PDB file of C-alpha atoms and ligand atoms in Angstrom:
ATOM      1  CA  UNK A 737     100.823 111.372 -28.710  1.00 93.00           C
ATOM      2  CA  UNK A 738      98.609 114.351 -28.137  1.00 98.00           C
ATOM      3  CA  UNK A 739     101.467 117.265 -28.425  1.00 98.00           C
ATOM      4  CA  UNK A 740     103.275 115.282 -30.938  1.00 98.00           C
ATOM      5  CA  UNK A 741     105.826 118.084 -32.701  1.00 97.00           C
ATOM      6  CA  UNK A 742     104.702 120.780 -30.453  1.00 98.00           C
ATOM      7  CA  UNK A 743     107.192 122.779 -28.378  1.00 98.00           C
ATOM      8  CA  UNK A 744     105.689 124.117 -25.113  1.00 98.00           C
ATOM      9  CA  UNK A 745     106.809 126.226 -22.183  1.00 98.00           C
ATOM     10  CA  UNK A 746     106.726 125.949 -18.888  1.00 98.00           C
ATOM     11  CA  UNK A 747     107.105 128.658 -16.133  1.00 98.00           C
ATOM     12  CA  UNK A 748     107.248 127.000 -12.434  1.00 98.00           C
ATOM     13  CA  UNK A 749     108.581 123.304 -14.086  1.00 98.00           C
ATOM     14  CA  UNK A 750     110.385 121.836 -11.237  1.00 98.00           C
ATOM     15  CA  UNK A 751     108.158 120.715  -8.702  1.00 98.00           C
ATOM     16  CA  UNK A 752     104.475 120.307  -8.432  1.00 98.00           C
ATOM     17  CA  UNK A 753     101.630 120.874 -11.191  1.00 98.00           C
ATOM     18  CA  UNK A 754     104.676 122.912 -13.642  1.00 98.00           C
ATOM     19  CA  UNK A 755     106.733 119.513 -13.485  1.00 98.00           C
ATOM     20  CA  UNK A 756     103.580 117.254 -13.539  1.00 98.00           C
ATOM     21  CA  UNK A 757     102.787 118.834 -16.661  1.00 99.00           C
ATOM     22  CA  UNK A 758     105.681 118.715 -18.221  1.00 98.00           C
ATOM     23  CA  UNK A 759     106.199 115.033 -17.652  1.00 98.00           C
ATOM     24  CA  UNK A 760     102.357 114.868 -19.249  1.00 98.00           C
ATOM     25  CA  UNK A 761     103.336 116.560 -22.206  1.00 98.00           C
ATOM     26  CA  UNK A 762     106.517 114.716 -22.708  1.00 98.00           C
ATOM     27  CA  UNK A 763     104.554 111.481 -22.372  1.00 98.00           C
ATOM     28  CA  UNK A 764     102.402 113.276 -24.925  1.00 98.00           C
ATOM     29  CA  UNK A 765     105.477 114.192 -27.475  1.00 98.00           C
ATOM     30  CA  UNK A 766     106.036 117.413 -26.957  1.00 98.00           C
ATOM     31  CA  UNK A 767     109.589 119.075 -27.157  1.00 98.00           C
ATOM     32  CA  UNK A 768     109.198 120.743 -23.158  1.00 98.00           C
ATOM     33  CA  UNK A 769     111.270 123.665 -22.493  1.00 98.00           C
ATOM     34  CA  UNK A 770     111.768 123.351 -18.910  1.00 98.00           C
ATOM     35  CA  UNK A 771     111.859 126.579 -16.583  1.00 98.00           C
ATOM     36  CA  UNK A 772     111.926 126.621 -12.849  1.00 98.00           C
ATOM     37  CA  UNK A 773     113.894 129.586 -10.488  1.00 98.00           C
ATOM     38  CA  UNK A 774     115.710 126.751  -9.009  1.00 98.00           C
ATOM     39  CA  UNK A 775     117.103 125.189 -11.824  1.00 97.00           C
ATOM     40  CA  UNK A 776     118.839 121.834  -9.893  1.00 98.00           C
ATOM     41  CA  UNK A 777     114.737 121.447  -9.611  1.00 98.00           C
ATOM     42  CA  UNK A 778     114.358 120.422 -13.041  1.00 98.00           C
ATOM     43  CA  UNK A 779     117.086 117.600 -12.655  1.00 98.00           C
ATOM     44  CA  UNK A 780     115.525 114.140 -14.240  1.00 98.00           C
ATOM     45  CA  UNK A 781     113.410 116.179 -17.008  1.00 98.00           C
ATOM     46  CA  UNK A 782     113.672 114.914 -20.432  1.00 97.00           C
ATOM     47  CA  UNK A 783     113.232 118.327 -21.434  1.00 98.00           C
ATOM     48  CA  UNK A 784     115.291 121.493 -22.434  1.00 98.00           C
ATOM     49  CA  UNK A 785     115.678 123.100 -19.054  1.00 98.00           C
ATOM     50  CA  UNK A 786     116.717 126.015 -18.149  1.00 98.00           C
ATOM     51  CA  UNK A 787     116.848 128.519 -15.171  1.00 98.00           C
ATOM     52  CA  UNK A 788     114.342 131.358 -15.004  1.00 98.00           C
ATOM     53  CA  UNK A 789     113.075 132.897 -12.582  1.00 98.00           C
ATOM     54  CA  UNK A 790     109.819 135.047 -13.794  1.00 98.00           C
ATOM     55  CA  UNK A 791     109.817 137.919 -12.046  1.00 98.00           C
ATOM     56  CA  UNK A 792     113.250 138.796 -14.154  1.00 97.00           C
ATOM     57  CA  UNK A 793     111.667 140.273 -17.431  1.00 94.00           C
ATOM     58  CA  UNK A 794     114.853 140.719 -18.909  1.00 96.00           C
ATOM     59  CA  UNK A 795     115.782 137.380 -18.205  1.00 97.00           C
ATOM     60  CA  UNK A 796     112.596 135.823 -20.048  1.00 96.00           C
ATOM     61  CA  UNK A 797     113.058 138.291 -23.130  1.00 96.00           C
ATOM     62  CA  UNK A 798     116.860 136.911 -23.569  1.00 97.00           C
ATOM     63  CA  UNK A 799     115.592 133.136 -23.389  1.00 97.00           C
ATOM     64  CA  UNK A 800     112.873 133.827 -25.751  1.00 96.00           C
ATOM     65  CA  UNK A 801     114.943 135.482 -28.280  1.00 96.00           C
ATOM     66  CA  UNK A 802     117.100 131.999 -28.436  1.00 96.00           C
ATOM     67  CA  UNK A 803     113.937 130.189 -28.733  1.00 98.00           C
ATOM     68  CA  UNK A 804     111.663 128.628 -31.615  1.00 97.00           C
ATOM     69  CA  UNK A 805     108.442 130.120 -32.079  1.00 98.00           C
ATOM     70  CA  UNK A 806     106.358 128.136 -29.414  1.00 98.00           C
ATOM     71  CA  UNK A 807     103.031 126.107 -29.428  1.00 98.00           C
ATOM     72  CA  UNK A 808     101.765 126.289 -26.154  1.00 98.00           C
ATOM     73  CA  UNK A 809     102.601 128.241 -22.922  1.00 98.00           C
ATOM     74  CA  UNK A 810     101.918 127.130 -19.751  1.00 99.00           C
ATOM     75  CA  UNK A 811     101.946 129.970 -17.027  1.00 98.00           C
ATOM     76  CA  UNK A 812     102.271 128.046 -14.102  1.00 98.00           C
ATOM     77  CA  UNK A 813     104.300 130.050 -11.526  1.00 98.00           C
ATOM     78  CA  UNK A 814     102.238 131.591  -8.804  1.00 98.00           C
ATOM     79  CA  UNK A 815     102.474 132.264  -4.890  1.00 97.00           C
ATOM     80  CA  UNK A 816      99.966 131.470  -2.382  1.00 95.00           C
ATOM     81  CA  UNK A 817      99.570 134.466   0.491  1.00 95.00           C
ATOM     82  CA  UNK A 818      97.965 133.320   3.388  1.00 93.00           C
ATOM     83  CA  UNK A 819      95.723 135.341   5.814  1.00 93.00           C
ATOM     84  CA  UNK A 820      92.744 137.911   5.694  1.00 96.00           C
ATOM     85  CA  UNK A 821      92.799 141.632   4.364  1.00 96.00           C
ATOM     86  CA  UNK A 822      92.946 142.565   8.274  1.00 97.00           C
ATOM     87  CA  UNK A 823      96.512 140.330   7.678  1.00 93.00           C
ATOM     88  CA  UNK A 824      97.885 141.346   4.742  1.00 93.00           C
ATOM     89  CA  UNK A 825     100.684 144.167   4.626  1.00 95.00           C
ATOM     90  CA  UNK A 826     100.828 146.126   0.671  1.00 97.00           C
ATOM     91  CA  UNK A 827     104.410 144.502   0.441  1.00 97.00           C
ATOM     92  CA  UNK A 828     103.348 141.023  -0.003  1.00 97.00           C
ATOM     93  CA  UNK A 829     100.088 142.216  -1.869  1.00 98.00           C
ATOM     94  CA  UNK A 830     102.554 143.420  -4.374  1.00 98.00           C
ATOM     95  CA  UNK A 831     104.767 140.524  -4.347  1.00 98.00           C
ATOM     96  CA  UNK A 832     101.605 138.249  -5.106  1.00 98.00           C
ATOM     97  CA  UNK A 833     100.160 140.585  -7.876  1.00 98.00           C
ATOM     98  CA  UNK A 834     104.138 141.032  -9.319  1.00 98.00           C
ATOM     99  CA  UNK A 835     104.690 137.140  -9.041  1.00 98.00           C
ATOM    100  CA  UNK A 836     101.177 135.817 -10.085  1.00 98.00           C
ATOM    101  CA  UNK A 837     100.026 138.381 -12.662  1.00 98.00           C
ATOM    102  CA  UNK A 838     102.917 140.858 -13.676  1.00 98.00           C
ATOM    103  CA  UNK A 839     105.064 137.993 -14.487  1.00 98.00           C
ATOM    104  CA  UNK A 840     102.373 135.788 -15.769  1.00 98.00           C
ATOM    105  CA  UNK A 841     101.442 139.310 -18.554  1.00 98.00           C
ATOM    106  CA  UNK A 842     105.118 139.717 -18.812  1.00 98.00           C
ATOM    107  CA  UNK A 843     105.726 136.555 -20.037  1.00 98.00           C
ATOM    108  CA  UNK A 844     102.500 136.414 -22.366  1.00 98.00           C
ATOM    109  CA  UNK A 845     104.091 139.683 -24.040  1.00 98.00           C
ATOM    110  CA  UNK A 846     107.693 138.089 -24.420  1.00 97.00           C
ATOM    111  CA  UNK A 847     106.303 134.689 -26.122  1.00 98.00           C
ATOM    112  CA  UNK A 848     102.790 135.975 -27.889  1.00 98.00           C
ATOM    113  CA  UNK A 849     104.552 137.884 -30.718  1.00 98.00           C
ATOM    114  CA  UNK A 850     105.880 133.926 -31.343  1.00 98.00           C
ATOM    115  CA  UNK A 851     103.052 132.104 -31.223  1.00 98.00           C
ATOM    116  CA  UNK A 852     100.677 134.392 -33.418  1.00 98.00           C
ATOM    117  CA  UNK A 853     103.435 133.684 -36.343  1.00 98.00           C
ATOM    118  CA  UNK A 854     102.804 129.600 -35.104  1.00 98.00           C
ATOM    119  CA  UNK A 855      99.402 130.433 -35.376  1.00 98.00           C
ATOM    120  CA  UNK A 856      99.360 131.739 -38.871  1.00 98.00           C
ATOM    121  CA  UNK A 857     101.379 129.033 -39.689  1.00 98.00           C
ATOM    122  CA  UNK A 858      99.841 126.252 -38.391  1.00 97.00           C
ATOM    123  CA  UNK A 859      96.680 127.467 -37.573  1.00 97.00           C
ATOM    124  CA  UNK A 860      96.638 127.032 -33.403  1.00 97.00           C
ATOM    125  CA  UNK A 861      98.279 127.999 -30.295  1.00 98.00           C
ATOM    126  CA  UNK A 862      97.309 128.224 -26.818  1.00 98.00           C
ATOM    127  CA  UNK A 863      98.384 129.922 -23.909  1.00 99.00           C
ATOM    128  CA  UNK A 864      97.504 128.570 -20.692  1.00 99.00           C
ATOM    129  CA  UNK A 865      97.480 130.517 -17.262  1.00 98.00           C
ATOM    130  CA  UNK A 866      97.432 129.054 -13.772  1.00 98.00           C
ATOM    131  CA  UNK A 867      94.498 130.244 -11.974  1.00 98.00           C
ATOM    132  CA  UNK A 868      93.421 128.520  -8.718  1.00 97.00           C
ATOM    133  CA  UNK A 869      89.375 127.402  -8.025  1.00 95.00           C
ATOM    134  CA  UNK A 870      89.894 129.610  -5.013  1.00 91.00           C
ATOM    135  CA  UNK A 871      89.805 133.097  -6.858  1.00 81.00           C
ATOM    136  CA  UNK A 872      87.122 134.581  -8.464  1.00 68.00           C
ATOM    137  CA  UNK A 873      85.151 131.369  -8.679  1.00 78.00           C
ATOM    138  CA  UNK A 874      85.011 130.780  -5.190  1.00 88.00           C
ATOM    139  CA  UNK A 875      85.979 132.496  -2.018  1.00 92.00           C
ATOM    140  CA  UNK A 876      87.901 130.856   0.507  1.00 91.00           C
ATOM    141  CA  UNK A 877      88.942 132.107   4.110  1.00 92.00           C
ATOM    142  CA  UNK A 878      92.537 133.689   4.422  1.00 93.00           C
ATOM    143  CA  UNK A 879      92.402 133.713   0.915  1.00 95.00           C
ATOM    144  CA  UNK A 880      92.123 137.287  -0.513  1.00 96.00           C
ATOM    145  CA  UNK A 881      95.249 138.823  -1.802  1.00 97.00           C
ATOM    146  CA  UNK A 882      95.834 135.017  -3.313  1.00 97.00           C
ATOM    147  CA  UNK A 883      92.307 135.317  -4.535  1.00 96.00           C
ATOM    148  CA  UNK A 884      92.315 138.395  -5.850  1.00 96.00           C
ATOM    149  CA  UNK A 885      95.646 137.673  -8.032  1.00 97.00           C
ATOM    150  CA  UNK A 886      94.221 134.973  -9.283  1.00 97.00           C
ATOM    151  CA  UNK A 887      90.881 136.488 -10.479  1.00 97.00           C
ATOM    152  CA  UNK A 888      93.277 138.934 -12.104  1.00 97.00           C
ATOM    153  CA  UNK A 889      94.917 136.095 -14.005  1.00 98.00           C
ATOM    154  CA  UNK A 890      91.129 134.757 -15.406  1.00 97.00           C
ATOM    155  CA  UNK A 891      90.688 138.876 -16.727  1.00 98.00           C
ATOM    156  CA  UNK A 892      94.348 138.470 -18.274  1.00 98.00           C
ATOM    157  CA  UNK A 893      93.091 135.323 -19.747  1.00 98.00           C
ATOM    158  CA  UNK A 894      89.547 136.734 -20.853  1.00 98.00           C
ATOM    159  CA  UNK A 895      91.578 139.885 -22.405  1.00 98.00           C
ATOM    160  CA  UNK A 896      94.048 137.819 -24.595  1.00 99.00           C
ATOM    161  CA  UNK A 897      91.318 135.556 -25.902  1.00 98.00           C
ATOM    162  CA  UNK A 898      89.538 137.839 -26.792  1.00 98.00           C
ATOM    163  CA  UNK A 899      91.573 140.186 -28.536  1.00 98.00           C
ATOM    164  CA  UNK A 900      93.113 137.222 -30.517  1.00 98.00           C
ATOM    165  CA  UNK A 901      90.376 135.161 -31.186  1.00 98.00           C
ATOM    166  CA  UNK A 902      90.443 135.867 -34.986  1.00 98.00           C
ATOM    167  CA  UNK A 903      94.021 134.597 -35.199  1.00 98.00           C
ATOM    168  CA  UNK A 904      94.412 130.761 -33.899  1.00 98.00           C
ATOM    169  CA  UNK A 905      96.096 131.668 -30.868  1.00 98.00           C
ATOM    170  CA  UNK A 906      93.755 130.979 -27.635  1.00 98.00           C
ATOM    171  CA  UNK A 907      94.199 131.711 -24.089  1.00 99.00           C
ATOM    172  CA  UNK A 908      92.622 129.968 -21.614  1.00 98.00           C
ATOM    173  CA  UNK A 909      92.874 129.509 -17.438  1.00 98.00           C
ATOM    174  CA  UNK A 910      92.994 126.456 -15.138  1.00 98.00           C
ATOM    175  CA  UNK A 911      91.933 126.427 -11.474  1.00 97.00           C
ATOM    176  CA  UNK A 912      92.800 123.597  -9.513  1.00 97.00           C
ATOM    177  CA  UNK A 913      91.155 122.559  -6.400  1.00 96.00           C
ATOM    178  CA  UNK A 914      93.795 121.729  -3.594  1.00 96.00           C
ATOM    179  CA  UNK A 915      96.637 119.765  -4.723  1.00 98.00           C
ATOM    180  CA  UNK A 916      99.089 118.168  -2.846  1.00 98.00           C
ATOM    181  CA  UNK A 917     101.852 119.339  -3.718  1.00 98.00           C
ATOM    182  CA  UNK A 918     104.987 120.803  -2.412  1.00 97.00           C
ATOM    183  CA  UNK A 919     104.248 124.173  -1.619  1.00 96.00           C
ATOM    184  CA  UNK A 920     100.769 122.935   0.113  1.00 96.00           C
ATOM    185  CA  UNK A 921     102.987 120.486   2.215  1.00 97.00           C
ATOM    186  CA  UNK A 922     104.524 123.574   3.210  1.00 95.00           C
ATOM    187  CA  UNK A 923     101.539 125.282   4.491  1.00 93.00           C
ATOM    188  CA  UNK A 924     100.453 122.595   6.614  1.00 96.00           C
ATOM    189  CA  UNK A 925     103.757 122.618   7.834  1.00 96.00           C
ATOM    190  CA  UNK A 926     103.834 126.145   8.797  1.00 93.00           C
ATOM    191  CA  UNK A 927     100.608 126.008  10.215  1.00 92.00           C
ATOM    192  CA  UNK A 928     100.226 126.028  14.126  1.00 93.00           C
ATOM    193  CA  UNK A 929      98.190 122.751  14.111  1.00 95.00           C
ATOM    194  CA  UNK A 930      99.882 120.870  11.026  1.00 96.00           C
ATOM    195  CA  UNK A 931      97.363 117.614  11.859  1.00 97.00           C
ATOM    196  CA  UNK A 932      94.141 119.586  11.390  1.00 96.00           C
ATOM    197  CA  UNK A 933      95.704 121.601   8.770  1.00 95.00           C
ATOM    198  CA  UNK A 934      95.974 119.297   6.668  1.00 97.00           C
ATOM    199  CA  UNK A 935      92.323 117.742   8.037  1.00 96.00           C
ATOM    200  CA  UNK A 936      91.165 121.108   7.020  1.00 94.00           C
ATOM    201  CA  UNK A 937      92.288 121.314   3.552  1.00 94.00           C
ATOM    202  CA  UNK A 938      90.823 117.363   2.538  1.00 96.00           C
ATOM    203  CA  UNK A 939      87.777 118.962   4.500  1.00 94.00           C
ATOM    204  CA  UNK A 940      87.123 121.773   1.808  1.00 91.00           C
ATOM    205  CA  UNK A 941      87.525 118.753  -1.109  1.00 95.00           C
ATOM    206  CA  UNK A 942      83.876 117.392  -1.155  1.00 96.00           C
ATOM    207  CA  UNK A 943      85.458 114.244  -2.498  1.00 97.00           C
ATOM    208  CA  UNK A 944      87.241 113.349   0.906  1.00 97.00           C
ATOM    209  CA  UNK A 945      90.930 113.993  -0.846  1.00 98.00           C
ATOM    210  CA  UNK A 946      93.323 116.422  -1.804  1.00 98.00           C
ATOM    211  CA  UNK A 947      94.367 116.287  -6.174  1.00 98.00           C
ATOM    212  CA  UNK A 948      97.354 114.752  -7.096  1.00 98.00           C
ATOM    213  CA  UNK A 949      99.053 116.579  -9.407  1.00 98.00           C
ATOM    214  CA  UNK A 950      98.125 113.746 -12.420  1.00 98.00           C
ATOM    215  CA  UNK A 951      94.385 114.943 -11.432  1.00 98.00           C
ATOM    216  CA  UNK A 952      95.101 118.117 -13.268  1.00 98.00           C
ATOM    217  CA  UNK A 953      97.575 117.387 -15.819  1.00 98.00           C
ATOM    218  CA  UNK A 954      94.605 115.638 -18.650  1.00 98.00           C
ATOM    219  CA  UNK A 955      93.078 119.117 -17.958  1.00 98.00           C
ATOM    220  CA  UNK A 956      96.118 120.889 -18.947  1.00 99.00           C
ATOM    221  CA  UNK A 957      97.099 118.573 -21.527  1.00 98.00           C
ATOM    222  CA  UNK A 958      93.695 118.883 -23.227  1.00 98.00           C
ATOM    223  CA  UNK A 959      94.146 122.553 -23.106  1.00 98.00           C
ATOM    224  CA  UNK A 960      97.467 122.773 -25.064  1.00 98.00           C
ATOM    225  CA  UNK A 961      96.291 120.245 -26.899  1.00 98.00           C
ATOM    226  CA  UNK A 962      94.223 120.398 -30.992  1.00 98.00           C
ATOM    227  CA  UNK A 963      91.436 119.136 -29.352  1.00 97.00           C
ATOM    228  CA  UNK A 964      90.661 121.835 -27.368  1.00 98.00           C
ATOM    229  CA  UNK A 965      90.855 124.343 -30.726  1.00 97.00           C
ATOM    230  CA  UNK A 966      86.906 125.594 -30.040  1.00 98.00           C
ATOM    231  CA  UNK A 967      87.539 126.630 -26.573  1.00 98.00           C
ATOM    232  CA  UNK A 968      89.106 129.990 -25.593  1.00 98.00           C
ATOM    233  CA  UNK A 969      88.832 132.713 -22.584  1.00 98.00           C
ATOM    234  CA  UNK A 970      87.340 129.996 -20.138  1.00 98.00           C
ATOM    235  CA  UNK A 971      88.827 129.608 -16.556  1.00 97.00           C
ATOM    236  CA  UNK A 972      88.403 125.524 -16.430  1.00 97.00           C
ATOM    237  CA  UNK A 973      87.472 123.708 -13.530  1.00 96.00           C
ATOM    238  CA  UNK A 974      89.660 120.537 -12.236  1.00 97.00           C
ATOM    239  CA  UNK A 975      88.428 121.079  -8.318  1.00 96.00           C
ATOM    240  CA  UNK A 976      86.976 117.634  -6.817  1.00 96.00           C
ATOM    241  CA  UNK A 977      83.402 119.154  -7.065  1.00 95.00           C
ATOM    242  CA  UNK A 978      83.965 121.933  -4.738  1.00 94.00           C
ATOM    243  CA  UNK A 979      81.818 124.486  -6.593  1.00 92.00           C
ATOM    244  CA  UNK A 980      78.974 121.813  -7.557  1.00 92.00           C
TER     245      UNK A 980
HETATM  246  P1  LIG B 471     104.876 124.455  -5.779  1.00 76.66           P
HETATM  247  O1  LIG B 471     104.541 125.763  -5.133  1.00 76.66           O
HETATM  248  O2  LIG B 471     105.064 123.281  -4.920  1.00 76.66           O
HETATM  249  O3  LIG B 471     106.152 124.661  -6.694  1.00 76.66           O
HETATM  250  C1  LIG B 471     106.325 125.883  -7.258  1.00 76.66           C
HETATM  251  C2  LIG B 471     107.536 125.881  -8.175  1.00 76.66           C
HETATM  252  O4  LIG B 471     107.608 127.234  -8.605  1.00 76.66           O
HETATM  253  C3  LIG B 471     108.853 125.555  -7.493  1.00 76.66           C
HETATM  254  O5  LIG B 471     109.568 124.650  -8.317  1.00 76.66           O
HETATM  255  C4  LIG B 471     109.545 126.924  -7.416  1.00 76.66           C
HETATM  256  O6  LIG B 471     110.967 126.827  -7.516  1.00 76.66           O
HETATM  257  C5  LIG B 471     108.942 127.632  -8.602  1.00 76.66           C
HETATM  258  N1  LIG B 471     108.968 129.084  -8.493  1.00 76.66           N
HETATM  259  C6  LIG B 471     108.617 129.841  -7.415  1.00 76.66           C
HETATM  260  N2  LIG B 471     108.788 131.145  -7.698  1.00 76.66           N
HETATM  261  C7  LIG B 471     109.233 131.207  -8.969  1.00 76.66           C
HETATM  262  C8  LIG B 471     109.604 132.260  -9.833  1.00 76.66           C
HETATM  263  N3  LIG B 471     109.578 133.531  -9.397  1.00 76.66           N
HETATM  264  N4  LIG B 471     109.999 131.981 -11.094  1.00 76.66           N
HETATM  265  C9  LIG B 471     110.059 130.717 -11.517  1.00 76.66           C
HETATM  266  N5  LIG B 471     109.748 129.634 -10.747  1.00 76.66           N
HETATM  267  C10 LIG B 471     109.341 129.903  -9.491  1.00 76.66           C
HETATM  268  O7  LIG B 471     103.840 124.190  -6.905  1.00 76.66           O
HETATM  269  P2  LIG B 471     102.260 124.057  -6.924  1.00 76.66           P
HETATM  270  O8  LIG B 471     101.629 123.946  -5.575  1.00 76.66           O
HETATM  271  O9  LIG B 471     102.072 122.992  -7.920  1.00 76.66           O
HETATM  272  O10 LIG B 471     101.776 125.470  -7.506  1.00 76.66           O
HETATM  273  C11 LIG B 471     101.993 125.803  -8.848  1.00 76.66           C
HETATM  274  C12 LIG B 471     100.934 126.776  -9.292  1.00 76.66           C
HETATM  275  O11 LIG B 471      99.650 126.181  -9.120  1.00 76.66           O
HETATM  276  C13 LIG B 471     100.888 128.095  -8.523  1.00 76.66           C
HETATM  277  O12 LIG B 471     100.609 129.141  -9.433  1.00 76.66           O
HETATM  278  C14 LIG B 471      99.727 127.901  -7.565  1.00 76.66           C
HETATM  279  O13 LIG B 471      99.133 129.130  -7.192  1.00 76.66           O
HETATM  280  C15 LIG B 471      98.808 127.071  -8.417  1.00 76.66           C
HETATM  281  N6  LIG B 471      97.798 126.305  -7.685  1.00 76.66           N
HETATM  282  C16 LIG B 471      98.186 125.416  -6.732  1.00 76.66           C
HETATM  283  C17 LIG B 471      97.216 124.700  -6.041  1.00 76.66           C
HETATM  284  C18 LIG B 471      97.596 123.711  -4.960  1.00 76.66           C
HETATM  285  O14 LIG B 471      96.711 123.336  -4.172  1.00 76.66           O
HETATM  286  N7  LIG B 471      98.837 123.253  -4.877  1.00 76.66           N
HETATM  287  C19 LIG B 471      95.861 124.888  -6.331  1.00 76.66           C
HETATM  288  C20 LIG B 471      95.505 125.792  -7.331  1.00 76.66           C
HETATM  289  C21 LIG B 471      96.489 126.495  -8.005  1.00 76.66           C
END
């Protein structure tokens, strides 16, 4: 029982890594607060669940005023544009920057104010933001206004460790390798040639798979987790050894 009496949100909680984790950290004892923009998503959690959909700011400020003070945060919403900067029109580069880092900062401001009181009262918190192992850490093709967000997430990260450091509350980032989730069952879908779509993404995993979501939930268990209280600002690796 890892998160034993810790209450933890989650952004992005009804399908995928967001509901992967919050199964982990129910397993783990947490009290999960639940939040997906499809609520009927979060059916089947044993968690308080709510609809939120995290490009609404008002929306998260009235949930967090009814809320406790939190112990972890788990940022996990995030979009995945497709195509090259010859591709991309401004309107979905803003819709990935509003969606993967506005909201993401948005949602830091509602909950921090919380979770530096937690701090000072118990002497941790941690707030973790979903990066992706294809941003700043490694480029991948059709990948840049998705990369680009998500390198933006690691400097959001950086900046809130940094400036709390002092205080208990850390901030860290976690960038998955290609997980098979959902969304990513979506994209092979979509793709003209769905058979060596999917060939291609197991191709850019050097360990001949794609992640399952439990792949990457220790990694964000650990990081909401006590035992990770000497490690803040990092953007943490769970990729399959693509950037050995
Ligand atoms: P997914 O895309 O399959 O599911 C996303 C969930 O987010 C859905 O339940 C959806 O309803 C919810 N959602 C979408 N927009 C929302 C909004 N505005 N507000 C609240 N909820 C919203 O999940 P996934 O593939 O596990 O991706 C989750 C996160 O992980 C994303 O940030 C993604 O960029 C990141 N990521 C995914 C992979 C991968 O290969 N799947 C790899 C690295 C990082």
């Amino acid at each position: 029982m890892r998160l034993l009496g810790k209450t933890i949100f989650i952004t992005a909680a009804g399908q995928g890594i967001g509901r992967a984790s919050a199964e982990a950290c129910i397993r783990e004892g947490a009290r999960v607060i639940a939040t997906d923009r499809d609520a009927a998503l979060l059916a089947g959690l044993d968690a308080d669940c709510h609809a939120l959909d995290v490009m609404d700011a008002d929306a998260s400020a009235a949930l967090a005023a009814k809320l406790p003070d939190l112990d972890g945060l788990f940022n996990c919403a995030g979009f995945v544009a497709n195509g090259t900067i010859l591709d991309l029109t401004e309107k979905e580069w803003d819709f990935s920057f509003d969606l993967n880092v506005k909201a993401m900062m948005r949602t830091c401001r509602v909950f921090v104010p919380g979770m530096l009181r937690q701090a000072e009262k118990t002497g941790t918190a941690s707030v973790l933001n979903m990066a992706s192992m294809a941003s700043s850490i490694k480029g991948f093709v059709n990948r840049t206004t998705y990369g680009a967000s998500k390198a933006a997430v690691i400097g959001l990260t950086k900046g809130i460790a940094a400036d709390f450091v002092k205080t208990g509350l850390r901030c860290n980032a976690i960038c998955p390798g290609t997980v098979d989730t959902p969304s990513l069952r979506g994209r092979i879908a979509a793709a003209a040639d769905p058979v060596q779509a999917e060939k291609d993404f197991i191709a850019r995993q050097p360990m001949g798979r794609l992640a399952v979501t439990d792949d990457i939930t220790p990694m964000v268990v650990f990081l909401l987790a006590d035992e990770s209280r000497f490690v803040t600002g990092q953007a943490c690796l769970v990729d399959g050894g693509v950037t050995i």
